[in-house]
Amino acid sequence: MGQEEPAERAQWGRQIEFIFTLVGYAVGLGNVWRFPYLCYKNGGGAFLIPYVICLIFIGIPIFGLEVSFGQFGGKGPISIWYINPAMKGIGYAGVLVSIVISIYYDVIIAWGLYYFFASMTDVVPWSKCSQCECLTFGKNVTPGYDNATGINCTGWTGDPKSSSEIYYKEVVLQQTASIAETGDINWQVMLCNLLAWLIVLIVLAKGIQSLGKVVYFTATFPYILLTILLIRGAMLDGAIDGVTFYLTPKWERLTDATVWSDAAVQIFFSLSACQGGLVAMSSYNKFSNNVLRDAIMIPVINCLTSFYAGFVVFSTLGYMANIREVPVANVTTGGTGLAFIAYPEALSNMPITPLWSVLFFIMLCTLGFSSQFSIVETVMTAMIDEFPQYISTPKRKLLFRASVCLGAFLLGLPIVTQSGSYLLDLVDSYILGFPTLFIALFELIAISYIYGYSNFAKDVEAMVGRKPYIYFTISWLVISPLLILAVIVFKGIQYEPLTAKGEPVWAEVIGWFVAMSPVAIIVIVFLWYTCQNGIWQRLLELNMHSDEWRERRNLSTLTHLHVPTAGRINLGYTTESEPANGGYSMDVKPSLSQDGGTDSNIGNQDSGYVPYFMDPDKSLAEHERQRTYQEESTKF
């Protein structure tokens, strides 16, 4: 039976494996390039204020809700919605978000692997310059003949570019001019992507048994490399300028709603919330694990890591600004360019460049894999728990895991074309905004209001011996839903169509399809489930006129319009011994009096009208609903 399955469910070998897994899951590539770039874009230290506020009132509460939910339910992110089968779409939506992220996230890891292999040489290739774009980059001189390379740039009028940017776009990505020009498959990047998926498959071949051992390395090793790179960065000329820019707030930026919106979205991305992963990983916990402690500790560790990584990045940006003799604010572009353009350029100016490059890209790949392992395991766990009848034996599970990795690799082929980087940025910008925000909002409503906070508080108390802190109570019931709703509204107001930026219409269609698919699946599953279980009948009942309304006709002098008052049909049943819909008779049903209590004389009342809220079928229906609770959760 499905109820006996949790007893056989695998668990973490040690609780520290769960901690390391969630730290590795939350601490990823976004800590190295996305968080520092958002600080860079949104006023340096000023961004830290909305970031911390969103962490306290959105990040930690959502994180705590999901890990508590997963640990108590003991199932994957889809199957766990036997708590409320009609809201099962929330689980499907989170898994869909994880599928999309895993596809393009692996391509970013593939870029890191490409650079890692390219670093194993005496002179790193992105330090070489044989074009006028890079020979004139960062130099306030008139283009002319370069004695070192023998290249004549006299009369050249193009836009200067760094050699690292040229290498990234023209060699690694082989990038076309726009997303509209697809180009060919980049075979080098495709092979690196295949290698990355093979590594994922090897690590996840046995599920959490193998993942729990690998995270000892993937969750700790990046901190060692970050520290080494920070020490090296602090010794560079101009490093203090970068750190000063990082920590000095531009207070006027706090009045910009975009800054707050970016902070909220970054919290979801950074903590990997509302993607099904937190529920999946915590479902392997022991029932008595102190989940309230973990719910505060892990998000704080993650955000402190982002803050720590910011020093590594900005000390390097300060060094680059010093070399180019430009302000730190003008050093680099955002997005992945921070990791694959700005940082490699800084590395190429350091002594023993290949060594630092190898260390940096090992760290980058390790950070990527530590998150990717958990993202993909989330998808696998969800499907294995939801369809155990098809994926039961170890052989079938291994075959299924291999199929997931192969399928994701094939779906990622468009992203390894020459226009793939544009597609990656498009999907990344749309999947991390509205979908995760809506999932969080629906999750809070489903658990805190539909299931009920008091019930959930008792669930938490059953696990840890106490109810949630008042901080969680207020956040789950009031603060987090309101803040998330506000962010959704602000993002909607601030949205700028891609077509206004010169992008083709089909690109915007793809973006909105990616963004709305997780939201739509929540609605579709809700309607599918509730329609199958009588919502239309209930809607008909609620919209059907009452007998009291019809009896008003009896006030007319036209007697042919009068209606009988005994034995009439009312909302599917009558006050006679046999209901119109063939249910139980009144002498069998529990009777209700006008105040809602039992009353054996209700059948003798003058009026045959029984209001909807006094429906005597309710107690029987509730008993039937409880009996079929588990079966209903597997219908979709």
mmCIF file of N, CA and C in Angstrom, residues 191-282:
data_model
loop_
_atom_site.group_PDB
_atom_site.id
_atom_site.type_symbol
_atom_site.label_atom_id
_atom_site.label_comp_id
_atom_site.label_asym_id
_atom_site.label_seq_id
_atom_site.Cartn_x
_atom_site.Cartn_y
_atom_site.Cartn_z
ATOM 1 N N LEU A 191 30.195 18.535 -26.472
ATOM 2 C CA LEU A 191 30.911 17.422 -25.847
ATOM 3 C C LEU A 191 31.170 17.696 -24.372
ATOM 4 N N CYS A 192 31.457 18.950 -24.036
ATOM 5 C CA CYS A 192 31.627 19.304 -22.621
ATOM 6 C C CYS A 192 30.310 19.141 -21.867
ATOM 7 N N ASN A 193 29.203 19.475 -22.535
ATOM 8 C CA ASN A 193 27.887 19.297 -21.921
ATOM 9 C C ASN A 193 27.584 17.816 -21.707
ATOM 10 N N LEU A 194 27.960 16.999 -22.677
ATOM 11 C CA LEU A 194 27.773 15.551 -22.536
ATOM 12 C C LEU A 194 28.606 15.019 -21.367
ATOM 13 N N LEU A 195 29.834 15.496 -21.242
ATOM 14 C CA LEU A 195 30.689 15.083 -20.123
ATOM 15 C C LEU A 195 30.059 15.476 -18.788
ATOM 16 N N ALA A 196 29.513 16.681 -18.738
ATOM 17 C CA ALA A 196 28.880 17.146 -17.496
ATOM 18 C C ALA A 196 27.697 16.261 -17.112
ATOM 19 N N TRP A 197 26.893 15.863 -18.096
ATOM 20 C CA TRP A 197 25.756 14.987 -17.795
ATOM 21 C C TRP A 197 26.211 13.589 -17.405
ATOM 22 N N LEU A 198 27.309 13.114 -17.954
ATOM 23 C CA LEU A 198 27.853 11.817 -17.538
ATOM 24 C C LEU A 198 28.292 11.856 -16.077
ATOM 25 N N ILE A 199 28.908 12.957 -15.682
ATOM 26 C CA ILE A 199 29.330 13.107 -14.284
ATOM 27 C C ILE A 199 28.096 13.121 -13.373
ATOM 28 N N VAL A 200 27.054 13.838 -13.797
ATOM 29 C CA VAL A 200 25.808 13.877 -13.008
ATOM 30 C C VAL A 200 25.228 12.475 -12.861
ATOM 31 N N LEU A 201 25.197 11.719 -13.945
ATOM 32 C CA LEU A 201 24.647 10.361 -13.902
ATOM 33 C C LEU A 201 25.456 9.459 -12.977
ATOM 34 N N ILE A 202 26.766 9.535 -13.044
ATOM 35 C CA ILE A 202 27.624 8.696 -12.197
ATOM 36 C C ILE A 202 27.368 8.990 -10.719
ATOM 37 N N VAL A 203 27.258 10.280 -10.383
ATOM 38 C CA VAL A 203 27.067 10.669 -8.985
ATOM 39 C C VAL A 203 25.675 10.282 -8.480
ATOM 40 N N LEU A 204 24.675 10.370 -9.352
ATOM 41 C CA LEU A 204 23.293 10.116 -8.920
ATOM 42 C C LEU A 204 22.813 8.705 -9.228
ATOM 43 N N ALA A 205 23.712 7.834 -9.647
ATOM 44 C CA ALA A 205 23.315 6.476 -10.041
ATOM 45 C C ALA A 205 22.586 5.746 -8.923
ATOM 46 N N LYS A 206 22.968 5.995 -7.679
ATOM 47 C CA LYS A 206 22.342 5.320 -6.539
ATOM 48 C C LYS A 206 21.542 6.276 -5.673
ATOM 49 N N GLY A 207 21.174 7.423 -6.234
ATOM 50 C CA GLY A 207 20.354 8.363 -5.490
ATOM 51 C C GLY A 207 21.105 9.024 -4.363
ATOM 52 N N ILE A 208 20.422 9.230 -3.227
ATOM 53 C CA ILE A 208 21.053 9.962 -2.127
ATOM 54 C C ILE A 208 22.180 9.175 -1.471
ATOM 55 N N GLN A 209 22.204 7.839 -1.662
ATOM 56 C CA GLN A 209 23.304 7.069 -1.082
ATOM 57 C C GLN A 209 24.644 7.517 -1.668
ATOM 58 N N SER A 210 24.676 7.766 -2.981
ATOM 59 C CA SER A 210 25.910 8.241 -3.603
ATOM 60 C C SER A 210 26.043 9.755 -3.491
ATOM 61 N N LEU A 211 24.924 10.482 -3.616
ATOM 62 C CA LEU A 211 24.984 11.941 -3.506
ATOM 63 C C LEU A 211 25.461 12.367 -2.130
ATOM 64 N N GLY A 212 24.998 11.694 -1.086
ATOM 65 C CA GLY A 212 25.362 12.063 0.272
ATOM 66 C C GLY A 212 26.845 11.974 0.555
ATOM 67 N N LYS A 213 27.553 11.156 -0.206
ATOM 68 C CA LYS A 213 29.007 11.041 -0.009
ATOM 69 C C LYS A 213 29.775 12.091 -0.821
ATOM 70 N N VAL A 214 29.282 12.391 -2.013
ATOM 71 C CA VAL A 214 29.973 13.346 -2.883
ATOM 72 C C VAL A 214 29.915 14.762 -2.316
ATOM 73 N N VAL A 215 28.817 15.109 -1.617
ATOM 74 C CA VAL A 215 28.662 16.483 -1.146
ATOM 75 C C VAL A 215 29.692 16.859 -0.085
ATOM 76 N N TYR A 216 30.319 15.881 0.559
ATOM 77 C CA TYR A 216 31.392 16.219 1.495
ATOM 78 C C TYR A 216 32.475 17.023 0.783
ATOM 79 N N PHE A 217 32.696 16.698 -0.483
ATOM 80 C CA PHE A 217 33.709 17.411 -1.278
ATOM 81 C C PHE A 217 33.120 18.644 -1.955
ATOM 82 N N THR A 218 31.986 18.471 -2.664
ATOM 83 C CA THR A 218 31.471 19.566 -3.484
ATOM 84 C C THR A 218 30.971 20.743 -2.652
ATOM 85 N N ALA A 219 30.573 20.503 -1.409
ATOM 86 C CA ALA A 219 30.045 21.587 -0.579
ATOM 87 C C ALA A 219 31.139 22.330 0.190
ATOM 88 N N THR A 220 32.295 21.730 0.348
ATOM 89 C CA THR A 220 33.355 22.354 1.145
ATOM 90 C C THR A 220 34.520 22.874 0.301
ATOM 91 N N PHE A 221 34.856 22.166 -0.776
ATOM 92 C CA PHE A 221 36.025 22.534 -1.569
ATOM 93 C C PHE A 221 35.938 23.951 -2.145
ATOM 94 N N PRO A 222 34.765 24.409 -2.629
ATOM 95 C CA PRO A 222 34.700 25.780 -3.147
ATOM 96 C C PRO A 222 35.099 26.838 -2.128
ATOM 97 N N TYR A 223 34.839 26.594 -0.832
ATOM 98 C CA TYR A 223 35.202 27.579 0.178
ATOM 99 C C TYR A 223 36.719 27.703 0.294
ATOM 100 N N ILE A 224 37.408 26.583 0.138
ATOM 101 C CA ILE A 224 38.870 26.614 0.170
ATOM 102 C C ILE A 224 39.405 27.440 -0.994
ATOM 103 N N LEU A 225 38.867 27.193 -2.194
ATOM 104 C CA LEU A 225 39.329 27.924 -3.370
ATOM 105 C C LEU A 225 38.926 29.393 -3.308
ATOM 106 N N LEU A 226 37.729 29.688 -2.805
ATOM 107 C CA LEU A 226 37.314 31.083 -2.649
ATOM 108 C C LEU A 226 38.272 31.839 -1.728
ATOM 109 N N THR A 227 38.677 31.185 -0.654
ATOM 110 C CA THR A 227 39.607 31.814 0.289
ATOM 111 C C THR A 227 40.964 32.057 -0.358
ATOM 112 N N ILE A 228 41.462 31.071 -1.105
ATOM 113 C CA ILE A 228 42.743 31.239 -1.810
ATOM 114 C C ILE A 228 42.670 32.399 -2.795
ATOM 115 N N LEU A 229 41.575 32.450 -3.567
ATOM 116 C CA LEU A 229 41.415 33.519 -4.557
ATOM 117 C C LEU A 229 41.216 34.875 -3.886
ATOM 118 N N LEU A 230 40.573 34.905 -2.709
ATOM 119 C CA LEU A 230 40.401 36.162 -1.991
ATOM 120 C C LEU A 230 41.740 36.699 -1.503
ATOM 121 N N ILE A 231 42.554 35.806 -0.965
ATOM 122 C CA ILE A 231 43.875 36.231 -0.500
ATOM 123 C C ILE A 231 44.697 36.776 -1.667
ATOM 124 N N ARG A 232 44.645 36.076 -2.800
ATOM 125 C CA ARG A 232 45.388 36.543 -3.984
ATOM 126 C C ARG A 232 44.826 37.860 -4.493
ATOM 127 N N GLY A 233 43.477 37.989 -4.499
ATOM 128 C CA GLY A 233 42.855 39.220 -4.985
ATOM 129 C C GLY A 233 43.172 40.409 -4.100
ATOM 130 N N ALA A 234 43.237 40.185 -2.785
ATOM 131 C CA ALA A 234 43.520 41.277 -1.855
ATOM 132 C C ALA A 234 44.921 41.831 -2.031
ATOM 133 N N MET A 235 45.820 41.066 -2.626
ATOM 134 C CA MET A 235 47.203 41.498 -2.830
ATOM 135 C C MET A 235 47.377 42.264 -4.138
ATOM 136 N N LEU A 236 46.339 42.401 -4.937
ATOM 137 C CA LEU A 236 46.432 43.067 -6.232
ATOM 138 C C LEU A 236 46.267 44.574 -6.071
ATOM 139 N N ASP A 237 46.913 45.314 -6.953
ATOM 140 C CA ASP A 237 46.775 46.774 -6.949
ATOM 141 C C ASP A 237 45.351 47.152 -7.330
ATOM 142 N N GLY A 238 44.759 48.050 -6.559
ATOM 143 C CA GLY A 238 43.406 48.509 -6.856
ATOM 144 C C GLY A 238 42.317 47.677 -6.211
ATOM 145 N N ALA A 239 42.680 46.602 -5.507
ATOM 146 C CA ALA A 239 41.665 45.742 -4.894
ATOM 147 C C ALA A 239 40.787 46.515 -3.918
ATOM 148 N N ILE A 240 41.402 47.456 -3.183
ATOM 149 C CA ILE A 240 40.647 48.211 -2.192
ATOM 150 C C ILE A 240 39.573 49.065 -2.846
ATOM 151 N N ASP A 241 39.832 49.522 -4.074
ATOM 152 C CA ASP A 241 38.826 50.327 -4.784
ATOM 153 C C ASP A 241 37.587 49.488 -5.100
ATOM 154 N N GLY A 242 37.821 48.247 -5.504
ATOM 155 C CA GLY A 242 36.695 47.365 -5.799
ATOM 156 C C GLY A 242 35.888 47.046 -4.560
ATOM 157 N N VAL A 243 36.565 46.757 -3.444
ATOM 158 C CA VAL A 243 35.874 46.439 -2.198
ATOM 159 C C VAL A 243 35.098 47.656 -1.692
ATOM 160 N N THR A 244 35.701 48.848 -1.842
ATOM 161 C CA THR A 244 35.010 50.078 -1.431
ATOM 162 C C THR A 244 33.727 50.277 -2.230
ATOM 163 N N PHE A 245 33.804 50.021 -3.539
ATOM 164 C CA PHE A 245 32.615 50.129 -4.380
ATOM 165 C C PHE A 245 31.556 49.121 -3.935
ATOM 166 N N TYR A 246 31.992 47.951 -3.557
ATOM 167 C CA TYR A 246 31.091 46.870 -3.136
ATOM 168 C C TYR A 246 30.338 47.234 -1.862
ATOM 169 N N LEU A 247 31.028 47.858 -0.919
ATOM 170 C CA LEU A 247 30.456 48.109 0.400
ATOM 171 C C LEU A 247 29.814 49.483 0.546
ATOM 172 N N THR A 248 30.138 50.413 -0.344
ATOM 173 C CA THR A 248 29.597 51.767 -0.229
ATOM 174 C C THR A 248 28.213 51.833 -0.855
ATOM 175 N N PRO A 249 27.191 52.103 -0.068
ATOM 176 C CA PRO A 249 25.826 52.114 -0.628
ATOM 177 C C PRO A 249 25.497 53.408 -1.358
ATOM 178 N N LYS A 250 24.738 53.286 -2.408
ATOM 179 C CA LYS A 250 24.154 54.446 -3.089
ATOM 180 C C LYS A 250 22.691 54.492 -2.645
ATOM 181 N N TRP A 251 22.433 55.315 -1.647
ATOM 182 C CA TRP A 251 21.149 55.275 -0.978
ATOM 183 C C TRP A 251 19.983 55.595 -1.904
ATOM 184 N N GLU A 252 20.239 56.407 -2.926
ATOM 185 C CA GLU A 252 19.148 56.782 -3.828
ATOM 186 C C GLU A 252 18.579 55.578 -4.575
ATOM 187 N N ARG A 253 19.375 54.497 -4.684
ATOM 188 C CA ARG A 253 18.908 53.308 -5.391
ATOM 189 C C ARG A 253 17.803 52.579 -4.623
ATOM 190 N N LEU A 254 17.689 52.835 -3.326
ATOM 191 C CA LEU A 254 16.677 52.151 -2.518
ATOM 192 C C LEU A 254 15.263 52.595 -2.859
ATOM 193 N N THR A 255 15.125 53.726 -3.539
ATOM 194 C CA THR A 255 13.795 54.185 -3.939
ATOM 195 C C THR A 255 13.339 53.549 -5.251
ATOM 196 N N ASP A 256 14.214 52.790 -5.877
ATOM 197 C CA ASP A 256 13.896 52.125 -7.140
ATOM 198 C C ASP A 256 13.299 50.751 -6.841
ATOM 199 N N ALA A 257 12.070 50.532 -7.273
ATOM 200 C CA ALA A 257 11.406 49.249 -7.008
ATOM 201 C C ALA A 257 12.130 48.086 -7.664
ATOM 202 N N THR A 258 12.880 48.364 -8.738
ATOM 203 C CA THR A 258 13.618 47.304 -9.428
ATOM 204 C C THR A 258 14.632 46.643 -8.506
ATOM 205 N N VAL A 259 15.258 47.451 -7.654
ATOM 206 C CA VAL A 259 16.267 46.927 -6.721
ATOM 207 C C VAL A 259 15.625 45.913 -5.781
ATOM 208 N N TRP A 260 14.459 46.228 -5.273
ATOM 209 C CA TRP A 260 13.762 45.329 -4.344
ATOM 210 C C TRP A 260 13.274 44.081 -5.076
ATOM 211 N N SER A 261 12.812 44.264 -6.285
ATOM 212 C CA SER A 261 12.375 43.120 -7.082
ATOM 213 C C SER A 261 13.541 42.185 -7.373
ATOM 214 N N ASP A 262 14.694 42.756 -7.760
ATOM 215 C CA ASP A 262 15.887 41.944 -8.022
ATOM 216 C C ASP A 262 16.332 41.196 -6.770
ATOM 217 N N ALA A 263 16.231 41.857 -5.620
ATOM 218 C CA ALA A 263 16.639 41.220 -4.361
ATOM 219 C C ALA A 263 15.754 40.012 -4.047
ATOM 220 N N ALA A 264 14.445 40.171 -4.241
ATOM 221 C CA ALA A 264 13.524 39.065 -3.944
ATOM 222 C C ALA A 264 13.764 37.885 -4.878
ATOM 223 N N VAL A 265 13.920 38.161 -6.171
ATOM 224 C CA VAL A 265 14.145 37.077 -7.138
ATOM 225 C C VAL A 265 15.479 36.391 -6.862
ATOM 226 N N GLN A 266 16.509 37.178 -6.489
ATOM 227 C CA GLN A 266 17.807 36.588 -6.187
ATOM 228 C C GLN A 266 17.738 35.680 -4.963
ATOM 229 N N ILE A 267 16.906 36.037 -3.992
ATOM 230 C CA ILE A 267 16.736 35.189 -2.811
ATOM 231 C C ILE A 267 16.180 33.829 -3.219
ATOM 232 N N PHE A 268 15.167 33.826 -4.086
ATOM 233 C CA PHE A 268 14.599 32.555 -4.548
ATOM 234 C C PHE A 268 15.634 31.747 -5.321
ATOM 235 N N PHE A 269 16.382 32.428 -6.191
ATOM 236 C CA PHE A 269 17.403 31.738 -6.978
ATOM 237 C C PHE A 269 18.519 31.228 -6.079
ATOM 238 N N SER A 270 18.951 32.054 -5.162
ATOM 239 C CA SER A 270 20.079 31.708 -4.305
ATOM 240 C C SER A 270 19.757 30.548 -3.369
ATOM 241 N N LEU A 271 18.555 30.555 -2.795
ATOM 242 C CA LEU A 271 18.165 29.498 -1.858
ATOM 243 C C LEU A 271 17.558 28.286 -2.551
ATOM 244 N N SER A 272 17.381 28.375 -3.889
ATOM 245 C CA SER A 272 16.760 27.293 -4.659
ATOM 246 C C SER A 272 15.368 26.964 -4.127
ATOM 247 N N ALA A 273 14.657 28.001 -3.700
ATOM 248 C CA ALA A 273 13.318 27.807 -3.153
ATOM 249 C C ALA A 273 12.290 27.664 -4.272
ATOM 250 N N CYS A 274 11.202 26.967 -3.963
ATOM 251 C CA CYS A 274 10.055 26.810 -4.866
ATOM 252 C C CYS A 274 10.430 26.112 -6.168
ATOM 253 N N GLN A 275 11.401 25.228 -6.094
ATOM 254 C CA GLN A 275 11.800 24.430 -7.251
ATOM 255 C C GLN A 275 11.653 22.933 -6.970
ATOM 256 N N GLY A 276 11.068 22.608 -5.832
ATOM 257 C CA GLY A 276 10.861 21.210 -5.466
ATOM 258 C C GLY A 276 12.040 20.571 -4.761
ATOM 259 N N GLY A 277 13.222 21.168 -4.886
ATOM 260 C CA GLY A 277 14.425 20.550 -4.338
ATOM 261 C C GLY A 277 14.467 20.508 -2.828
ATOM 262 N N LEU A 278 14.041 21.567 -2.177
ATOM 263 C CA LEU A 278 14.067 21.598 -0.714
ATOM 264 C C LEU A 278 13.127 20.544 -0.140
ATOM 265 N N VAL A 279 11.965 20.382 -0.773
ATOM 266 C CA VAL A 279 11.022 19.346 -0.338
ATOM 267 C C VAL A 279 11.621 17.965 -0.565
ATOM 268 N N ALA A 280 12.223 17.756 -1.742
ATOM 269 C CA ALA A 280 12.786 16.442 -2.076
ATOM 270 C C ALA A 280 13.918 16.062 -1.135
ATOM 271 N N MET A 281 14.868 16.975 -0.904
ATOM 272 C CA MET A 281 16.017 16.654 -0.055
ATOM 273 C C MET A 281 15.609 16.449 1.404
ATOM 274 N N SER A 282 14.687 17.275 1.892
ATOM 275 C CA SER A 282 14.274 17.132 3.295
ATOM 276 C C SER A 282 13.386 15.914 3.510
#
